[in-house]
């Protein structure tokens, strides 16, 4: 049967959200609600994939916030074993997050332009993903500028302000290194956590010792898990850049900024920086 629109060809019985009976599966996973959350507004063949993939990304951002906050608490409590298990799960989540780009990796500008036209000029930009900002702050990528797009949503803005001012996972790891008698100055461990992290030679030297001396084997294993988290987060950013260049080119992005240049700058800010720079001296 021909359809008047190509926007949504899923079976109506699955997407209506009607409450006519249920099963344990439907209730536990909120299946009815999930299938009513996609509302494509164009005839682009890629919009449904774009919407679903973006929503899945948001769910993974939330999952990673949960896991990274848990790892931060476990490190604070000196439970390196538990933190390591949590970080291993986080690496798996980040690998899955990378895969979310696959559903529309071959989208062209012709496929994207109708979607972009309906999103408006900045109002639906990915810069408004507050859960991504929470995740970035937990990873130590702090910037007060990232709060600006959320001033119109006071509760979200307040939560982000609190996350900006709190220690990141890396801040707690550095405090752990100091408690394990590695010579880190107090200015590294006790600082204004809302300010962007600045690399320090003392931190680099501490990681060199962790990797060289067998007495720090537990911390070395933790360092490797943190490195994997950093690596897979960077791979996700690289995929974001590639998809943007493919679908968007060098057009101006949010508030007229160069979207591609903005994404490239993000790749120049590695997560847990001394875990990478210290390898030159190892």
Coordinates of C-alpha atoms in Angstrom, one line a residue:
X1 CA 0.0 0.0 0.0
X2 CA 1.4 3.4 -1.0
X3 CA 2.1 5.9 1.8
X4 CA 1.4 9.6 1.6
X5 CA 4.6 10.2 3.5
X6 CA 8.0 8.6 3.8
X7 CA 8.6 10.1 7.2
X8 CA 7.7 7.2 9.4
X9 CA 6.9 3.7 7.9
X10 CA 7.0 1.8 11.2
X11 CA 3.8 -0.2 12.1
X12 CA 1.3 2.1 13.7
X13 CA 0.4 -0.6 16.3
X14 CA 4.0 -0.4 17.6
X15 CA 4.3 3.4 17.8
X16 CA 0.8 4.5 19.0
X17 CA 1.7 4.3 22.7
X18 CA -1.8 3.0 23.5
X19 CA -2.1 1.3 26.9
X20 CA -4.1 -1.8 25.8
X21 CA -2.5 -4.5 27.9
X22 CA 1.2 -5.1 28.6
X23 CA 3.9 -7.6 29.4
X24 CA 6.9 -7.5 31.8
X25 CA 9.2 -6.8 28.9
X26 CA 7.1 -3.8 27.7
X27 CA 6.9 -2.3 31.2
X28 CA 10.5 -2.8 32.3
X29 CA 12.0 -1.3 29.1
X30 CA 9.3 1.3 28.6
X31 CA 8.9 0.1 25.0
X32 CA 5.8 2.0 24.2
X33 CA 7.3 5.3 25.3
X34 CA 10.5 4.6 23.4
X35 CA 8.8 4.1 20.1
X36 CA 6.8 7.3 20.4
X37 CA 9.9 9.5 20.9
X38 CA 10.9 9.6 17.2
X39 CA 9.0 12.3 15.3
X40 CA 10.7 12.9 11.9
X41 CA 9.7 16.2 10.2
X42 CA 11.2 15.8 6.7
X43 CA 11.1 13.3 3.9
X44 CA 14.8 12.7 4.1
X45 CA 15.6 9.0 4.0
X46 CA 18.2 9.6 6.7
X47 CA 16.2 11.5 9.3
X48 CA 14.9 8.5 11.2
X49 CA 18.5 7.1 11.4
X50 CA 19.7 10.5 12.5
X51 CA 17.0 10.9 15.2
X52 CA 17.4 7.3 16.6
X53 CA 21.2 7.4 16.6
X54 CA 21.2 10.8 18.3
X55 CA 18.8 9.6 21.0
X56 CA 20.9 6.5 21.5
X57 CA 24.0 8.8 21.9
X58 CA 22.1 10.8 24.6
X59 CA 21.3 7.5 26.4
X60 CA 25.0 6.5 26.3
X61 CA 26.1 10.0 27.5
X62 CA 23.8 9.4 30.5
X63 CA 25.1 5.9 31.1
X64 CA 28.7 7.2 30.9
X65 CA 27.9 10.0 33.4
X66 CA 26.6 7.3 35.7
X67 CA 29.7 5.1 35.3
X68 CA 32.3 7.9 35.4
X69 CA 30.7 9.3 38.5
X70 CA 30.8 5.9 40.1
X71 CA 34.5 5.4 39.2
X72 CA 35.2 8.9 40.6
X73 CA 33.6 7.9 43.9
X74 CA 35.4 4.6 44.0
X75 CA 38.8 6.3 43.4
X76 CA 37.9 8.8 46.1
X77 CA 37.3 5.9 48.5
X78 CA 40.6 4.2 47.5
X79 CA 38.8 1.2 46.0
X80 CA 41.0 0.9 42.9
X81 CA 39.8 -2.6 42.1
X82 CA 36.1 -1.5 41.9
X83 CA 37.1 1.6 39.9
X84 CA 39.0 -0.6 37.5
X85 CA 35.9 -2.7 36.9
X86 CA 33.8 0.4 36.4
X87 CA 36.3 1.8 33.9
X88 CA 36.4 -1.4 31.9
X89 CA 32.6 -1.1 31.5
X90 CA 33.0 2.5 30.5
X91 CA 35.4 1.5 27.7
X92 CA 32.8 -0.9 26.4
X93 CA 30.2 1.8 26.5
X94 CA 32.5 4.2 24.6
X95 CA 33.1 1.6 21.9
X96 CA 29.3 1.2 21.5
X97 CA 29.0 5.0 21.4
X98 CA 31.5 5.1 18.5
X99 CA 29.2 2.8 16.6
X100 CA 26.3 5.1 16.8
X101 CA 27.7 7.1 13.9
X102 CA 27.4 4.1 11.6
X103 CA 23.7 4.4 10.9
X104 CA 24.2 7.6 8.9
X105 CA 28.0 7.6 8.1
X106 CA 27.3 7.8 4.4
X107 CA 24.8 10.7 4.6
X108 CA 25.5 13.4 2.0
X109 CA 24.8 17.2 2.1
X110 CA 21.7 16.6 0.0
X111 CA 20.4 14.2 2.6
X112 CA 21.3 16.5 5.5
X113 CA 20.2 19.9 4.2
X114 CA 16.4 19.3 4.6
X115 CA 17.0 18.1 8.2
X116 CA 19.2 21.1 9.0
X117 CA 16.7 23.5 7.5
X118 CA 14.0 22.2 9.9
X119 CA 16.3 22.3 13.0
X120 CA 16.7 26.1 12.8
X121 CA 19.8 28.2 13.3
X122 CA 21.4 26.9 16.4
X123 CA 18.3 26.0 18.5
X124 CA 18.8 22.3 17.9
X125 CA 22.6 22.3 17.8
X126 CA 24.5 19.4 19.5
X127 CA 26.1 22.1 21.7
X128 CA 22.8 21.9 23.6
X129 CA 23.4 18.3 24.7
X130 CA 23.7 19.0 28.5
X131 CA 24.3 15.3 29.2
X132 CA 27.4 15.4 26.9
X133 CA 28.6 18.5 28.9
X134 CA 28.2 16.6 32.1
X135 CA 30.2 13.7 30.7
X136 CA 32.9 16.1 29.4
X137 CA 33.2 17.8 32.8
X138 CA 33.6 14.4 34.5
X139 CA 36.4 13.6 32.1
X140 CA 38.1 16.9 33.0
X141 CA 37.2 19.0 30.0
X142 CA 36.1 22.1 31.9
X143 CA 35.0 25.4 30.3
X144 CA 32.5 27.9 31.7
X145 CA 31.6 28.9 28.1
X146 CA 29.9 25.6 27.8
X147 CA 27.2 26.7 30.2
X148 CA 26.1 29.6 28.0
X149 CA 23.7 27.7 25.7
X150 CA 21.8 26.5 28.8
X151 CA 21.0 29.8 30.5
X152 CA 17.4 29.5 29.3
X153 CA 17.0 26.2 31.2
X154 CA 17.7 27.1 34.9
X155 CA 17.7 23.6 36.4
X156 CA 20.0 22.2 33.7
X157 CA 22.3 25.3 34.0
X158 CA 22.5 24.9 37.8
X159 CA 23.4 21.2 37.5
X160 CA 26.1 22.0 34.9
X161 CA 27.5 24.7 37.2
X162 CA 27.8 22.2 40.0
X163 CA 29.4 19.6 37.7
X164 CA 31.9 22.3 36.4
X165 CA 32.9 23.1 40.0
X166 CA 33.3 19.5 41.2
X167 CA 36.5 17.5 40.9
X168 CA 36.7 15.5 37.7
X169 CA 37.6 11.8 37.6
X170 CA 41.2 12.8 36.8
X171 CA 41.3 15.2 39.7
X172 CA 40.4 12.3 42.0
X173 CA 43.0 10.1 40.4
X174 CA 45.7 12.7 41.0
X175 CA 44.6 12.9 44.6
X176 CA 44.9 9.1 44.8
X177 CA 48.5 9.3 43.4
X178 CA 49.4 11.8 46.1
X179 CA 47.8 9.6 48.8
X180 CA 50.0 6.8 47.5
X181 CA 53.0 8.9 48.3
X182 CA 53.8 10.1 44.8
X183 CA 55.3 13.7 45.1
X184 CA 52.5 15.8 43.7
X185 CA 52.2 19.4 45.0
X186 CA 49.1 20.4 46.8
X187 CA 48.4 23.0 44.1
X188 CA 47.7 20.1 41.7
X189 CA 45.2 18.4 44.1
X190 CA 43.6 21.4 45.8
X191 CA 42.6 23.9 43.1
X192 CA 39.6 25.6 41.6
X193 CA 38.1 22.6 39.7
X194 CA 36.0 24.9 37.6
X195 CA 39.1 26.2 35.8
X196 CA 40.5 24.3 32.8
X197 CA 43.1 21.7 33.8
X198 CA 46.7 22.8 33.1
X199 CA 49.3 20.1 32.6
X200 CA 52.1 19.9 35.1
X201 CA 55.6 18.3 34.8
X202 CA 55.2 16.9 38.4
X203 CA 52.1 14.9 37.2
X204 CA 54.0 13.7 34.2
X205 CA 56.9 12.6 36.4
X206 CA 54.5 10.8 38.7
X207 CA 53.0 8.7 35.9
X208 CA 56.6 7.8 34.7
X209 CA 57.3 6.4 38.1
X210 CA 54.0 4.5 38.2
X211 CA 54.9 2.8 34.9
X212 CA 58.5 2.1 35.9
X213 CA 58.2 0.8 39.4
X214 CA 56.6 -2.5 40.2
X215 CA 55.3 -1.3 43.6
X216 CA 52.8 0.8 41.6
X217 CA 51.4 -2.1 39.6
X218 CA 47.8 -1.4 40.7
X219 CA 48.0 2.3 39.7
X220 CA 49.7 1.3 36.4
X221 CA 46.7 -0.9 35.5
X222 CA 44.4 2.0 36.5
X223 CA 46.4 4.3 34.2
X224 CA 46.0 1.9 31.3
X225 CA 42.2 1.8 31.8
X226 CA 42.1 5.6 31.9
X227 CA 44.2 5.7 28.7
X228 CA 41.6 3.4 27.0
X229 CA 38.8 5.7 28.1
X230 CA 40.7 8.7 26.7
X231 CA 41.4 6.8 23.4
X232 CA 37.9 5.7 22.7
X233 CA 36.5 9.1 23.7
X234 CA 38.9 10.7 21.1
X235 CA 37.8 8.1 18.5
X236 CA 34.2 9.2 19.0
X237 CA 35.2 12.8 18.5
X238 CA 37.1 11.9 15.4
X239 CA 34.0 10.2 14.0
X240 CA 32.0 13.2 14.8
X241 CA 34.4 15.4 12.9
X242 CA 34.4 13.1 9.9
X243 CA 30.6 12.8 9.7
X244 CA 30.3 16.6 10.0
X245 CA 32.8 17.3 7.2
X246 CA 31.0 14.7 5.0
X247 CA 27.5 16.1 5.5
X248 CA 28.2 19.8 6.4
X249 CA 31.5 20.8 4.8
X250 CA 32.8 24.2 6.1
X251 CA 29.4 25.8 6.5
X252 CA 29.1 28.0 9.7
X253 CA 27.7 26.1 12.6
X254 CA 26.3 27.2 16.0
X255 CA 26.1 31.1 16.3
X256 CA 27.9 31.3 12.9
X257 CA 31.1 29.6 14.2
X258 CA 33.2 27.3 12.1
X259 CA 31.8 23.9 13.1
X260 CA 34.7 21.9 11.7
X261 CA 37.3 24.1 13.3
X262 CA 35.5 23.9 16.6
X263 CA 35.5 20.1 16.5
X264 CA 39.2 20.0 15.5
X265 CA 40.1 22.1 18.5
X266 CA 38.4 19.5 20.7
X267 CA 40.7 16.9 19.3
X268 CA 43.7 19.0 20.5
X269 CA 42.5 18.6 24.1
X270 CA 43.3 15.1 25.1
X271 CA 41.6 13.6 28.2
X272 CA 44.0 12.8 31.0
X273 CA 46.8 14.5 29.2
X274 CA 49.9 13.5 31.2
X275 CA 49.0 9.8 30.7
X276 CA 49.9 10.5 27.0
X277 CA 52.8 13.0 27.4
X278 CA 54.6 10.9 30.0
X279 CA 55.2 8.1 27.5
X280 CA 58.0 10.1 25.9
X281 CA 60.0 9.7 29.1
X282 CA 59.1 6.1 29.7

